[in-house]
Amino acid sequence: LSDGETHLVDSVFIRVYPQPNDYELVGGGSLCENDELGLNLNLSGSDTGVFYRLYRKDLMVKELEGNGNSLDFGSYRNAGTYSVKAFNVQANCERQMSGVAVIAVNPAPVASAGADKTIESGMAVSLDGYASGGSGDYTYVWNPAKFLQNATQAEPTTIALNQGQLFSLQVVDRKTGCKSREDDVMVFVRNNQQMSVEILTDNHEVCPGSEVKLSVVPTGGNGVYNYYWQSRPEGLLSTD
């Protein structure tokens, strides 16, 4: 700086921080809406001291600090397009990382096994299964198949039954592979024999606080039943 008579010199030091290295976000794919597990998202690498923020569209969902290795952002079930930005906190600068991960969530079909049936002993009966939701292109899976003549049809016919039988229906979407939750239907058998009962459960060994599904299969009598549940130790009271 000079005014013609006086000359002054001053200096300033400017540090230029290196831009964060570029890494790629990988993962994503498609899942079903009733899947319990999500899809993993990972960044192929990271720089020490740099922070990496995962976004779903414009919403930040997680931040991790770089450690010189790849970063695992965890698993996610929300549909959308995910991306990562790297932030150098000291220089307050950022860099968009390569790649995006897209998660698509497919709707699961819904299975209905139809209304319960009551028949005379030795008769067969057609079940009224149907499906909704999903793509509309279904595979039907009835169990137990050994008591049915056509267990892969929506409305199968049973074999001749001499005792009550519980049937379950699950539907698979052929286009997405998504499976419905099972739905049950009961076929009651009416005869003049002494009434009998069988209790079914989906699990005999569970952890504290877990739910257990119980089903009862009555046979005989007039085919009209009332239900009274009890448990040891006490705690279960139901008339369903």
PDB file of N, CA, C and O in Angstrom, residues 184-226:
ATOM      1  N   ASP A 184     -57.094 -67.778   8.266  1.00  0.00           N
ATOM      2  CA  ASP A 184     -57.591 -69.113   8.588  1.00  0.00           C
ATOM      3  C   ASP A 184     -59.086 -69.230   8.358  1.00  0.00           C
ATOM      4  O   ASP A 184     -59.845 -68.256   8.461  1.00  0.00           O
ATOM      5  N   VAL A 185     -59.517 -70.451   8.063  1.00  0.00           N
ATOM      6  CA  VAL A 185     -60.928 -70.787   7.998  1.00  0.00           C
ATOM      7  C   VAL A 185     -61.119 -72.155   8.642  1.00  0.00           C
ATOM      8  O   VAL A 185     -60.271 -73.045   8.500  1.00  0.00           O
ATOM      9  N   MET A 186     -62.225 -72.314   9.348  1.00  0.00           N
ATOM     10  CA  MET A 186     -62.500 -73.558  10.050  1.00  0.00           C
ATOM     11  C   MET A 186     -63.650 -74.296   9.377  1.00  0.00           C
ATOM     12  O   MET A 186     -64.669 -73.707   9.035  1.00  0.00           O
ATOM     13  N   VAL A 187     -63.446 -75.597   9.158  1.00  0.00           N
ATOM     14  CA  VAL A 187     -64.528 -76.469   8.683  1.00  0.00           C
ATOM     15  C   VAL A 187     -64.965 -77.327   9.860  1.00  0.00           C
ATOM     16  O   VAL A 187     -64.194 -78.165  10.356  1.00  0.00           O
ATOM     17  N   PHE A 188     -66.179 -77.100  10.327  1.00  0.00           N
ATOM     18  CA  PHE A 188     -66.736 -77.874  11.426  1.00  0.00           C
ATOM     19  C   PHE A 188     -67.454 -79.096  10.862  1.00  0.00           C
ATOM     20  O   PHE A 188     -68.133 -79.007   9.829  1.00  0.00           O
ATOM     21  N   VAL A 189     -67.291 -80.221  11.541  1.00  0.00           N
ATOM     22  CA  VAL A 189     -67.936 -81.472  11.114  1.00  0.00           C
ATOM     23  C   VAL A 189     -68.978 -81.866  12.161  1.00  0.00           C
ATOM     24  O   VAL A 189     -68.639 -82.058  13.343  1.00  0.00           O
ATOM     25  N   ARG A 190     -70.213 -81.981  11.707  1.00  0.00           N
ATOM     26  CA  ARG A 190     -71.321 -82.312  12.603  1.00  0.00           C
ATOM     27  C   ARG A 190     -71.668 -83.783  12.437  1.00  0.00           C
ATOM     28  O   ARG A 190     -71.837 -84.270  11.313  1.00  0.00           O
ATOM     29  N   ASN A 191     -71.763 -84.495  13.571  1.00  0.00           N
ATOM     30  CA  ASN A 191     -72.175 -85.894  13.529  1.00  0.00           C
ATOM     31  C   ASN A 191     -72.797 -86.259  14.867  1.00  0.00           C
ATOM     32  O   ASN A 191     -72.937 -85.419  15.753  1.00  0.00           O
ATOM     33  N   ASN A 192     -73.177 -87.498  14.989  1.00  0.00           N
ATOM     34  CA  ASN A 192     -73.831 -87.947  16.217  1.00  0.00           C
ATOM     35  C   ASN A 192     -72.853 -88.539  17.219  1.00  0.00           C
ATOM     36  O   ASN A 192     -73.266 -89.105  18.235  1.00  0.00           O
ATOM     37  N   GLN A 193     -71.573 -88.425  16.924  1.00  0.00           N
ATOM     38  CA  GLN A 193     -70.577 -88.991  17.830  1.00  0.00           C
ATOM     39  C   GLN A 193     -70.327 -88.032  19.007  1.00  0.00           C
ATOM     40  O   GLN A 193     -70.734 -86.872  18.992  1.00  0.00           O
ATOM     41  N   GLN A 194     -69.637 -88.558  19.989  1.00  0.00           N
ATOM     42  CA  GLN A 194     -69.283 -87.743  21.138  1.00  0.00           C
ATOM     43  C   GLN A 194     -68.378 -86.590  20.694  1.00  0.00           C
ATOM     44  O   GLN A 194     -67.501 -86.758  19.858  1.00  0.00           O
ATOM     45  N   MET A 195     -68.592 -85.446  21.255  1.00  0.00           N
ATOM     46  CA  MET A 195     -67.829 -84.266  20.882  1.00  0.00           C
ATOM     47  C   MET A 195     -66.383 -84.388  21.364  1.00  0.00           C
ATOM     48  O   MET A 195     -66.112 -84.889  22.451  1.00  0.00           O
ATOM     49  N   SER A 196     -65.436 -83.937  20.502  1.00  0.00           N
ATOM     50  CA  SER A 196     -64.018 -83.930  20.858  1.00  0.00           C
ATOM     51  C   SER A 196     -63.437 -82.578  20.470  1.00  0.00           C
ATOM     52  O   SER A 196     -64.020 -81.827  19.682  1.00  0.00           O
ATOM     53  N   VAL A 197     -62.261 -82.270  21.022  1.00  0.00           N
ATOM     54  CA  VAL A 197     -61.650 -80.964  20.758  1.00  0.00           C
ATOM     55  C   VAL A 197     -60.129 -81.107  20.711  1.00  0.00           C
ATOM     56  O   VAL A 197     -59.541 -81.922  21.430  1.00  0.00           O
ATOM     57  N   GLU A 198     -59.506 -80.328  19.826  1.00  0.00           N
ATOM     58  CA  GLU A 198     -58.050 -80.288  19.709  1.00  0.00           C
ATOM     59  C   GLU A 198     -57.609 -78.826  19.668  1.00  0.00           C
ATOM     60  O   GLU A 198     -58.198 -78.015  18.948  1.00  0.00           O
ATOM     61  N   ILE A 199     -56.586 -78.502  20.449  1.00  0.00           N
ATOM     62  CA  ILE A 199     -56.058 -77.135  20.472  1.00  0.00           C
ATOM     63  C   ILE A 199     -54.753 -77.099  19.693  1.00  0.00           C
ATOM     64  O   ILE A 199     -53.862 -77.921  19.900  1.00  0.00           O
ATOM     65  N   LEU A 200     -54.646 -76.136  18.793  1.00  0.00           N
ATOM     66  CA  LEU A 200     -53.452 -75.956  17.968  1.00  0.00           C
ATOM     67  C   LEU A 200     -52.774 -74.640  18.341  1.00  0.00           C
ATOM     68  O   LEU A 200     -53.441 -73.671  18.704  1.00  0.00           O
ATOM     69  N   THR A 201     -51.449 -74.625  18.247  1.00  0.00           N
ATOM     70  CA  THR A 201     -50.690 -73.402  18.491  1.00  0.00           C
ATOM     71  C   THR A 201     -49.605 -73.248  17.447  1.00  0.00           C
ATOM     72  O   THR A 201     -49.102 -74.248  16.915  1.00  0.00           O
ATOM     73  N   ASP A 202     -49.259 -72.002  17.125  1.00  0.00           N
ATOM     74  CA  ASP A 202     -48.216 -71.769  16.126  1.00  0.00           C
ATOM     75  C   ASP A 202     -46.819 -71.843  16.717  1.00  0.00           C
ATOM     76  O   ASP A 202     -45.838 -71.847  15.982  1.00  0.00           O
ATOM     77  N   ASN A 203     -46.718 -71.921  18.058  1.00  0.00           N
ATOM     78  CA  ASN A 203     -45.398 -71.992  18.694  1.00  0.00           C
ATOM     79  C   ASN A 203     -45.551 -72.522  20.110  1.00  0.00           C
ATOM     80  O   ASN A 203     -46.339 -71.983  20.893  1.00  0.00           O
ATOM     81  N   HIS A 204     -44.787 -73.541  20.439  1.00  0.00           N
ATOM     82  CA  HIS A 204     -44.854 -74.132  21.778  1.00  0.00           C
ATOM     83  C   HIS A 204     -43.825 -73.542  22.736  1.00  0.00           C
ATOM     84  O   HIS A 204     -43.927 -73.741  23.945  1.00  0.00           O
ATOM     85  N   GLU A 205     -42.827 -72.843  22.224  1.00  0.00           N
ATOM     86  CA  GLU A 205     -41.773 -72.280  23.064  1.00  0.00           C
ATOM     87  C   GLU A 205     -41.538 -70.829  22.653  1.00  0.00           C
ATOM     88  O   GLU A 205     -41.150 -70.560  21.510  1.00  0.00           O
ATOM     89  N   VAL A 206     -41.774 -69.900  23.571  1.00  0.00           N
ATOM     90  CA  VAL A 206     -41.636 -68.480  23.264  1.00  0.00           C
ATOM     91  C   VAL A 206     -40.908 -67.772  24.405  1.00  0.00           C
ATOM     92  O   VAL A 206     -40.690 -68.336  25.477  1.00  0.00           O
ATOM     93  N   CYS A 207     -40.536 -66.525  24.151  1.00  0.00           N
ATOM     94  CA  CYS A 207     -39.900 -65.682  25.169  1.00  0.00           C
ATOM     95  C   CYS A 207     -40.967 -64.895  25.921  1.00  0.00           C
ATOM     96  O   CYS A 207     -42.079 -64.704  25.418  1.00  0.00           O
ATOM     97  N   PRO A 208     -40.645 -64.417  27.127  1.00  0.00           N
ATOM     98  CA  PRO A 208     -41.610 -63.608  27.886  1.00  0.00           C
ATOM     99  C   PRO A 208     -42.081 -62.409  27.077  1.00  0.00           C
ATOM    100  O   PRO A 208     -41.295 -61.729  26.430  1.00  0.00           O
ATOM    101  N   GLY A 209     -43.389 -62.164  27.110  1.00  0.00           N
ATOM    102  CA  GLY A 209     -43.958 -61.037  26.390  1.00  0.00           C
ATOM    103  C   GLY A 209     -44.331 -61.326  24.957  1.00  0.00           C
ATOM    104  O   GLY A 209     -44.923 -60.473  24.292  1.00  0.00           O
ATOM    105  N   SER A 210     -43.995 -62.516  24.452  1.00  0.00           N
ATOM    106  CA  SER A 210     -44.313 -62.857  23.066  1.00  0.00           C
ATOM    107  C   SER A 210     -45.772 -63.275  22.936  1.00  0.00           C
ATOM    108  O   SER A 210     -46.389 -63.776  23.884  1.00  0.00           O
ATOM    109  N   GLU A 211     -46.322 -63.064  21.748  1.00  0.00           N
ATOM    110  CA  GLU A 211     -47.682 -63.480  21.465  1.00  0.00           C
ATOM    111  C   GLU A 211     -47.703 -64.891  20.865  1.00  0.00           C
ATOM    112  O   GLU A 211     -46.783 -65.273  20.140  1.00  0.00           O
ATOM    113  N   VAL A 212     -48.752 -65.645  21.181  1.00  0.00           N
ATOM    114  CA  VAL A 212     -48.929 -66.994  20.650  1.00  0.00           C
ATOM    115  C   VAL A 212     -50.346 -67.094  20.097  1.00  0.00           C
ATOM    116  O   VAL A 212     -51.307 -66.651  20.729  1.00  0.00           O
ATOM    117  N   LYS A 213     -50.449 -67.655  18.911  1.00  0.00           N
ATOM    118  CA  LYS A 213     -51.758 -67.853  18.294  1.00  0.00           C
ATOM    119  C   LYS A 213     -52.295 -69.228  18.662  1.00  0.00           C
ATOM    120  O   LYS A 213     -51.630 -70.241  18.454  1.00  0.00           O
ATOM    121  N   LEU A 214     -53.497 -69.284  19.224  1.00  0.00           N
ATOM    122  CA  LEU A 214     -54.162 -70.531  19.590  1.00  0.00           C
ATOM    123  C   LEU A 214     -55.401 -70.716  18.728  1.00  0.00           C
ATOM    124  O   LEU A 214     -56.137 -69.759  18.469  1.00  0.00           O
ATOM    125  N   SER A 215     -55.618 -71.950  18.300  1.00  0.00           N
ATOM    126  CA  SER A 215     -56.813 -72.287  17.526  1.00  0.00           C
ATOM    127  C   SER A 215     -57.404 -73.572  18.089  1.00  0.00           C
ATOM    128  O   SER A 215     -56.675 -74.453  18.553  1.00  0.00           O
ATOM    129  N   VAL A 216     -58.719 -73.669  18.060  1.00  0.00           N
ATOM    130  CA  VAL A 216     -59.395 -74.865  18.562  1.00  0.00           C
ATOM    131  C   VAL A 216     -60.144 -75.537  17.411  1.00  0.00           C
ATOM    132  O   VAL A 216     -60.743 -74.874  16.574  1.00  0.00           O
ATOM    133  N   VAL A 217     -60.049 -76.865  17.369  1.00  0.00           N
ATOM    134  CA  VAL A 217     -60.711 -77.655  16.329  1.00  0.00           C
ATOM    135  C   VAL A 217     -61.695 -78.609  17.006  1.00  0.00           C
ATOM    136  O   VAL A 217     -61.301 -79.683  17.470  1.00  0.00           O
ATOM    137  N   PRO A 218     -62.973 -78.233  17.067  1.00  0.00           N
ATOM    138  CA  PRO A 218     -63.973 -79.136  17.655  1.00  0.00           C
ATOM    139  C   PRO A 218     -64.554 -80.075  16.600  1.00  0.00           C
ATOM    140  O   PRO A 218     -64.611 -79.750  15.419  1.00  0.00           O
ATOM    141  N   THR A 219     -64.996 -81.233  17.032  1.00  0.00           N
ATOM    142  CA  THR A 219     -65.631 -82.204  16.143  1.00  0.00           C
ATOM    143  C   THR A 219     -66.784 -82.857  16.898  1.00  0.00           C
ATOM    144  O   THR A 219     -66.715 -83.066  18.121  1.00  0.00           O
ATOM    145  N   GLY A 220     -67.837 -83.210  16.159  1.00  0.00           N
ATOM    146  CA  GLY A 220     -68.964 -83.904  16.763  1.00  0.00           C
ATOM    147  C   GLY A 220     -70.012 -82.948  17.295  1.00  0.00           C
ATOM    148  O   GLY A 220     -69.958 -81.737  17.099  1.00  0.00           O
ATOM    149  N   GLY A 221     -70.984 -83.520  17.996  1.00  0.00           N
ATOM    150  CA  GLY A 221     -72.074 -82.704  18.515  1.00  0.00           C
ATOM    151  C   GLY A 221     -72.941 -82.175  17.389  1.00  0.00           C
ATOM    152  O   GLY A 221     -73.021 -82.746  16.304  1.00  0.00           O
ATOM    153  N   ASN A 222     -73.589 -81.037  17.637  1.00  0.00           N
ATOM    154  CA  ASN A 222     -74.506 -80.477  16.645  1.00  0.00           C
ATOM    155  C   ASN A 222     -73.848 -79.429  15.754  1.00  0.00           C
ATOM    156  O   ASN A 222     -74.499 -78.833  14.895  1.00  0.00           O
ATOM    157  N   GLY A 223     -72.554 -79.176  15.951  1.00  0.00           N
ATOM    158  CA  GLY A 223     -71.837 -78.228  15.107  1.00  0.00           C
ATOM    159  C   GLY A 223     -71.935 -76.791  15.553  1.00  0.00           C
ATOM    160  O   GLY A 223     -71.363 -75.901  14.918  1.00  0.00           O
ATOM    161  N   VAL A 224     -72.638 -76.517  16.642  1.00  0.00           N
ATOM    162  CA  VAL A 224     -72.737 -75.167  17.199  1.00  0.00           C
ATOM    163  C   VAL A 224     -72.028 -75.167  18.545  1.00  0.00           C
ATOM    164  O   VAL A 224     -72.434 -75.913  19.459  1.00  0.00           O
ATOM    165  N   TYR A 225     -70.995 -74.350  18.678  1.00  0.00           N
ATOM    166  CA  TYR A 225     -70.130 -74.453  19.845  1.00  0.00           C
ATOM    167  C   TYR A 225     -69.991 -73.115  20.569  1.00  0.00           C
ATOM    168  O   TYR A 225     -70.031 -72.043  19.951  1.00  0.00           O
ATOM    169  N   ASN A 226     -69.805 -73.212  21.871  1.00  0.00           N
ATOM    170  CA  ASN A 226     -69.383 -72.078  22.693  1.00  0.00           C
ATOM    171  C   ASN A 226     -67.990 -72.390  23.240  1.00  0.00           C
ATOM    172  O   ASN A 226     -67.688 -73.548  23.565  1.00  0.00           O
TER     173      ASN A 226
END
